[in-house]
PDB file of C-alpha atoms and ligand atoms in Angstrom:
ATOM      1  CA  MET A  16     -14.324   2.990  -4.355  1.00 96.00           C
ATOM      2  CA  ARG A  17     -10.745   4.133  -4.401  1.00 98.00           C
ATOM      3  CA  VAL A  18      -8.101   3.020  -2.199  1.00 98.00           C
ATOM      4  CA  LEU A  19      -4.487   4.508  -1.846  1.00 99.00           C
ATOM      5  CA  PHE A  20      -1.759   2.696  -0.219  1.00 99.00           C
ATOM      6  CA  VAL A  21       0.976   4.748   1.206  1.00 99.00           C
ATOM      7  CA  CYS A  22       4.374   4.162   2.610  1.00 98.00           C
ATOM      8  CA  LEU A  23       7.867   6.117   2.684  1.00 98.00           C
ATOM      9  CA  GLY A  24       9.506   5.551  -0.695  1.00 98.00           C
ATOM     10  CA  ASN A  25       6.684   3.921  -2.630  1.00 98.00           C
ATOM     11  CA  ILE A  26       9.285   1.242  -3.680  1.00 98.00           C
ATOM     12  CA  CYS A  27       8.810  -1.616  -1.258  1.00 98.00           C
ATOM     13  CA  ARG A  28       5.564  -1.765   1.070  1.00 98.00           C
ATOM     14  CA  SER A  29       2.949   0.103  -0.749  1.00 99.00           C
ATOM     15  CA  PRO A  30       3.708  -0.991  -4.192  1.00 98.00           C
ATOM     16  CA  THR A  31       3.412  -4.531  -2.769  1.00 98.00           C
ATOM     17  CA  ALA A  32       0.063  -3.750  -1.253  1.00 99.00           C
ATOM     18  CA  GLU A  33      -1.036  -2.384  -4.541  1.00 98.00           C
ATOM     19  CA  GLY A  34       0.129  -5.427  -6.387  1.00 98.00           C
ATOM     20  CA  VAL A  35      -1.240  -7.779  -3.998  1.00 98.00           C
ATOM     21  CA  PHE A  36      -4.630  -6.280  -3.238  1.00 98.00           C
ATOM     22  CA  ARG A  37      -5.291  -5.886  -7.364  1.00 98.00           C
ATOM     23  CA  HIS A  38      -4.522  -9.501  -7.695  1.00 98.00           C
ATOM     24  CA  LYS A  39      -6.999 -10.521  -4.932  1.00 98.00           C
ATOM     25  CA  LEU A  40      -9.714  -8.059  -6.552  1.00 98.00           C
ATOM     26  CA  ARG A  41      -9.046  -9.823  -9.877  1.00 98.00           C
ATOM     27  CA  GLU A  42      -9.545 -12.939  -8.432  1.00 97.00           C
ATOM     28  CA  ALA A  43     -12.804 -11.831  -6.689  1.00 97.00           C
ATOM     29  CA  GLY A  44     -14.171 -10.219  -9.936  1.00 97.00           C
ATOM     30  CA  LEU A  45     -14.133  -6.685  -8.171  1.00 97.00           C
ATOM     31  CA  GLU A  46     -11.128  -5.071 -10.431  1.00 97.00           C
ATOM     32  CA  ALA A  47     -13.491  -2.895 -12.286  1.00 97.00           C
ATOM     33  CA  ARG A  48     -15.378  -1.404  -9.057  1.00 97.00           C
ATOM     34  CA  VAL A  49     -12.436  -0.654  -6.975  1.00 98.00           C
ATOM     35  CA  GLU A  50      -9.573   1.454  -8.104  1.00 98.00           C
ATOM     36  CA  VAL A  51      -6.216   0.938  -6.332  1.00 98.00           C
ATOM     37  CA  ASP A  52      -3.062   3.061  -6.312  1.00 98.00           C
ATOM     38  CA  SER A  53       0.108   3.573  -4.179  1.00 99.00           C
ATOM     39  CA  ALA A  54       2.437   6.514  -3.121  1.00 99.00           C
ATOM     40  CA  GLY A  55       5.038   7.316  -0.834  1.00 98.00           C
ATOM     41  CA  THR A  56       5.335  10.617   1.388  1.00 98.00           C
ATOM     42  CA  GLY A  57       8.996  10.882   0.134  1.00 98.00           C
ATOM     43  CA  ASP A  58      10.036  12.162  -3.216  1.00 98.00           C
ATOM     44  CA  TRP A  59      13.644  10.292  -3.325  1.00 98.00           C
ATOM     45  CA  HIS A  60      12.453   7.389  -5.753  1.00 98.00           C
ATOM     46  CA  VAL A  61       9.707   9.235  -7.822  1.00 98.00           C
ATOM     47  CA  GLY A  62       9.391   7.541 -11.244  1.00 98.00           C
ATOM     48  CA  LYS A  63      11.363   4.353 -10.352  1.00 98.00           C
ATOM     49  CA  ALA A  64      10.206   0.766 -10.749  1.00 98.00           C
ATOM     50  CA  PRO A  65       9.733  -1.299  -7.184  1.00 98.00           C
ATOM     51  CA  ASP A  66      12.996  -2.327  -5.403  1.00 98.00           C
ATOM     52  CA  THR A  67      14.470  -5.536  -7.013  1.00 98.00           C
ATOM     53  CA  ARG A  68      14.222  -7.205  -3.734  1.00 98.00           C
ATOM     54  CA  THR A  69      10.495  -6.295  -3.527  1.00 98.00           C
ATOM     55  CA  ARG A  70       9.410  -7.254  -7.055  1.00 98.00           C
ATOM     56  CA  LEU A  71      11.291 -10.672  -6.907  1.00 98.00           C
ATOM     57  CA  ALA A  72       9.671 -11.695  -3.616  1.00 98.00           C
ATOM     58  CA  ALA A  73       6.469 -10.740  -4.979  1.00 98.00           C
ATOM     59  CA  GLN A  74       6.929 -12.231  -8.305  1.00 98.00           C
ATOM     60  CA  ARG A  75       7.846 -15.587  -6.361  1.00 98.00           C
ATOM     61  CA  ARG A  76       4.427 -15.417  -4.964  1.00 98.00           C
ATOM     62  CA  GLY A  77       2.669 -14.782  -8.301  1.00 98.00           C
ATOM     63  CA  TYR A  78       2.275 -11.046  -8.146  1.00 98.00           C
ATOM     64  CA  ASP A  79       3.570  -8.908 -11.116  1.00 97.00           C
ATOM     65  CA  LEU A  80       4.742  -5.436  -9.767  1.00 98.00           C
ATOM     66  CA  SER A  81       6.998  -4.583 -12.886  1.00 97.00           C
ATOM     67  CA  ALA A  82       4.767  -1.928 -14.453  1.00 98.00           C
ATOM     68  CA  LEU A  83       4.415   0.214 -11.365  1.00 98.00           C
ATOM     69  CA  ARG A  84       6.405   3.473 -10.896  1.00 98.00           C
ATOM     70  CA  ALA A  85       6.880   5.408  -7.699  1.00 98.00           C
ATOM     71  CA  ARG A  86       4.982   8.736  -7.072  1.00 98.00           C
ATOM     72  CA  GLN A  87       4.684  11.070  -4.307  1.00 99.00           C
ATOM     73  CA  VAL A  88       1.348  11.707  -2.155  1.00 98.00           C
ATOM     74  CA  ALA A  89      -0.349  14.779  -3.845  1.00 98.00           C
ATOM     75  CA  LEU A  90      -2.881  16.960  -2.091  1.00 98.00           C
ATOM     76  CA  ASP A  91      -5.575  16.146  -4.533  1.00 98.00           C
ATOM     77  CA  ASP A  92      -5.290  12.259  -3.360  1.00 98.00           C
ATOM     78  CA  PHE A  93      -7.010  13.396  -0.302  1.00 98.00           C
ATOM     79  CA  SER A  94     -10.169  14.085  -2.183  1.00 98.00           C
ATOM     80  CA  ARG A  95      -9.741  11.503  -5.043  1.00 98.00           C
ATOM     81  CA  PHE A  96      -9.499   8.414  -2.713  1.00 98.00           C
ATOM     82  CA  ASP A  97     -11.994   7.231  -0.274  1.00 98.00           C
ATOM     83  CA  LEU A  98      -9.359   5.343   1.754  1.00 98.00           C
ATOM     84  CA  ILE A  99      -5.985   5.910   2.365  1.00 98.00           C
ATOM     85  CA  LEU A 100      -3.924   3.205   4.187  1.00 98.00           C
ATOM     86  CA  ALA A 101      -0.695   3.977   5.694  1.00 99.00           C
ATOM     87  CA  MET A 102       1.909   1.236   6.297  1.00 98.00           C
ATOM     88  CA  ASP A 103       3.385   2.848   9.799  1.00 98.00           C
ATOM     89  CA  GLY A 104       2.737   5.469  12.138  1.00 98.00           C
ATOM     90  CA  SER A 105       5.127   7.893  10.764  1.00 98.00           C
ATOM     91  CA  ASN A 106       3.444   7.612   7.189  1.00 98.00           C
ATOM     92  CA  LEU A 107       0.066   8.025   8.988  1.00 98.00           C
ATOM     93  CA  SER A 108       1.061  11.211  10.828  1.00 98.00           C
ATOM     94  CA  HIS A 109       2.721  12.712   7.769  1.00 98.00           C
ATOM     95  CA  LEU A 110      -0.659  12.291   6.154  1.00 98.00           C
ATOM     96  CA  GLN A 111      -2.570  13.713   8.804  1.00 98.00           C
ATOM     97  CA  ARG A 112      -0.266  16.837   8.601  1.00 98.00           C
ATOM     98  CA  LEU A 113      -0.469  17.101   4.823  1.00 98.00           C
ATOM     99  CA  ARG A 114      -4.545  16.704   4.745  1.00 98.00           C
ATOM    100  CA  PRO A 115      -5.895  19.938   3.019  1.00 97.00           C
ATOM    101  CA  PRO A 116      -9.093  21.400   4.215  1.00 96.00           C
ATOM    102  CA  GLY A 117     -11.816  19.537   2.361  1.00 95.00           C
ATOM    103  CA  GLY A 118      -9.789  16.446   1.669  1.00 96.00           C
ATOM    104  CA  ALA A 119     -12.494  13.983   2.810  1.00 97.00           C
ATOM    105  CA  ALA A 120     -10.581  10.674   2.568  1.00 98.00           C
ATOM    106  CA  GLU A 121     -10.399   8.198   5.353  1.00 98.00           C
ATOM    107  CA  LEU A 122      -7.049   7.721   6.922  1.00 98.00           C
ATOM    108  CA  ASP A 123      -6.112   4.795   8.635  1.00 98.00           C
ATOM    109  CA  LEU A 124      -3.002   2.291   9.416  1.00 98.00           C
ATOM    110  CA  LEU A 125      -3.498  -0.740   7.167  1.00 98.00           C
ATOM    111  CA  LEU A 126      -2.735  -3.684   9.822  1.00 98.00           C
ATOM    112  CA  ARG A 127      -4.220  -1.881  12.553  1.00 98.00           C
ATOM    113  CA  ARG A 128      -7.683  -1.470  10.915  1.00 98.00           C
ATOM    114  CA  TYR A 129      -7.871  -5.254  10.846  1.00 97.00           C
ATOM    115  CA  GLN A 130      -6.238  -6.108  14.294  1.00 95.00           C
ATOM    116  CA  LEU A 131      -3.426  -8.153  12.823  1.00 95.00           C
ATOM    117  CA  ALA A 132      -0.401  -9.405  14.861  1.00 92.00           C
ATOM    118  CA  LEU A 133       1.438  -6.019  14.311  1.00 97.00           C
ATOM    119  CA  ASP A 134       0.122  -2.383  13.883  1.00 97.00           C
ATOM    120  CA  GLU A 135       2.727  -1.322  11.270  1.00 98.00           C
ATOM    121  CA  VAL A 136       4.395  -2.993   8.294  1.00 98.00           C
ATOM    122  CA  PRO A 137       8.035  -2.992   9.159  1.00 98.00           C
ATOM    123  CA  ASP A 138      10.253  -1.111   6.556  1.00 98.00           C
ATOM    124  CA  PRO A 139      12.403  -3.583   4.805  1.00 98.00           C
ATOM    125  CA  TYR A 140      14.671  -1.431   2.840  1.00 97.00           C
ATOM    126  CA  TYR A 141      17.797  -1.480   5.115  1.00 96.00           C
ATOM    127  CA  GLY A 142      17.296  -5.238   6.355  1.00 95.00           C
ATOM    128  CA  GLY A 143      17.670  -8.882   4.889  1.00 95.00           C
ATOM    129  CA  GLU A 144      15.609 -10.868   2.720  1.00 94.00           C
ATOM    130  CA  ASP A 145      13.316 -12.108   5.603  1.00 97.00           C
ATOM    131  CA  GLY A 146      11.902  -8.584   5.758  1.00 98.00           C
ATOM    132  CA  PHE A 147      10.566  -8.672   2.235  1.00 98.00           C
ATOM    133  CA  GLU A 148       8.825 -12.092   2.923  1.00 98.00           C
ATOM    134  CA  GLN A 149       7.284 -10.583   6.135  1.00 98.00           C
ATOM    135  CA  VAL A 150       6.116  -7.573   4.282  1.00 98.00           C
ATOM    136  CA  LEU A 151       4.196  -9.986   1.881  1.00 98.00           C
ATOM    137  CA  ASP A 152       2.925 -12.314   4.694  1.00 98.00           C
ATOM    138  CA  LEU A 153       1.506  -9.086   6.503  1.00 98.00           C
ATOM    139  CA  ILE A 154       0.044  -7.581   3.281  1.00 98.00           C
ATOM    140  CA  GLU A 155      -1.535 -10.898   2.152  1.00 98.00           C
ATOM    141  CA  GLN A 156      -3.378 -11.066   5.375  1.00 98.00           C
ATOM    142  CA  ALA A 157      -4.692  -7.458   5.423  1.00 98.00           C
ATOM    143  CA  SER A 158      -5.557  -7.620   1.640  1.00 98.00           C
ATOM    144  CA  ASP A 159      -7.797 -10.654   2.556  1.00 98.00           C
ATOM    145  CA  ALA A 160      -9.514  -8.536   5.362  1.00 98.00           C
ATOM    146  CA  LEU A 161      -9.639  -5.258   3.313  1.00 98.00           C
ATOM    147  CA  LEU A 162     -11.473  -7.339   0.368  1.00 98.00           C
ATOM    148  CA  CYS A 163     -13.786  -8.744   2.757  1.00 98.00           C
ATOM    149  CA  GLU A 164     -14.529  -5.172   4.246  1.00 98.00           C
ATOM    150  CA  LEU A 165     -15.088  -3.638   0.642  1.00 97.00           C
ATOM    151  CA  LYS A 166     -17.455  -6.595  -0.396  1.00 96.00           C
ATOM    152  CA  GLY A 167     -19.674  -5.562   2.579  1.00 94.00           C
ATOM    153  CA  ARG A 168     -19.402  -1.910   1.254  1.00 92.00           C
ATOM    154  CA  LEU A 169     -19.852  -2.179  -2.408  1.00 88.00           C
TER     155      LEU A 169
HETATM  156  P1  LIG B  18       9.304   1.768   1.332  1.00 88.97           P
HETATM  157  O1  LIG B  18      10.802   1.647   1.709  1.00 88.97           O
HETATM  158  O2  LIG B  18       8.829   3.123   2.046  1.00 88.97           O
HETATM  159  O3  LIG B  18       8.498   0.417   1.929  1.00 88.97           O
HETATM  160  O4  LIG B  18       9.098   1.766  -0.102  1.00 88.97           O
HETATM  161  C1  LIG B  18      11.644   2.385   1.649  1.00 88.97           C
HETATM  162  C2  LIG B  18      12.310   2.689   0.446  1.00 88.97           C
HETATM  163  C3  LIG B  18      13.384   3.578   0.333  1.00 88.97           C
HETATM  164  C4  LIG B  18      13.707   4.243   1.552  1.00 88.97           C
HETATM  165  C5  LIG B  18      13.223   3.950   2.597  1.00 88.97           C
HETATM  166  C6  LIG B  18      12.256   3.052   2.872  1.00 88.97           C
HETATM  167  N1  LIG B  18      14.984   5.213   1.584  1.00 88.97           N
HETATM  168  O5  LIG B  18      15.244   5.641   2.645  1.00 88.97           O
HETATM  169  O6  LIG B  18      15.398   5.459   0.437  1.00 88.97           O
END
């Protein structure tokens, strides 16, 4: 099973999702059975570590994002991954336009898939500290729901 999280820059929301979900897989003893990655629809931050605000907020909750580096979504992601989960509607429509013929990955919005309080993870980049905490709150809830789904599918 392979899961890819996607946002715009791959330095705030999707690396948070990658780090949180990987942590939960490890706790559940499923790390070897599910491959997790993240990517951005944009290329501005390729090669960079997660945003310092993202990294520190995650670290305060016990998630280490320091080894992650941003990359842009690639066409072969649509065949390499089973499930591609977008953080917001703009990321999702970008992915829908980019999908090559034969790219069989299932595309969905992370929060909407699990009917959480919001449909989208708000972009925290230009906001204050609260935004980074909200990203973590939403992603922790979604990761629990995703783990539950994958346990049923594995
Ligand atoms: P992300 O946040 O999509 O959650 O990584 C952003 C990071 C950078 C920019 C926008 C959003 N930017 O405009 O550079």
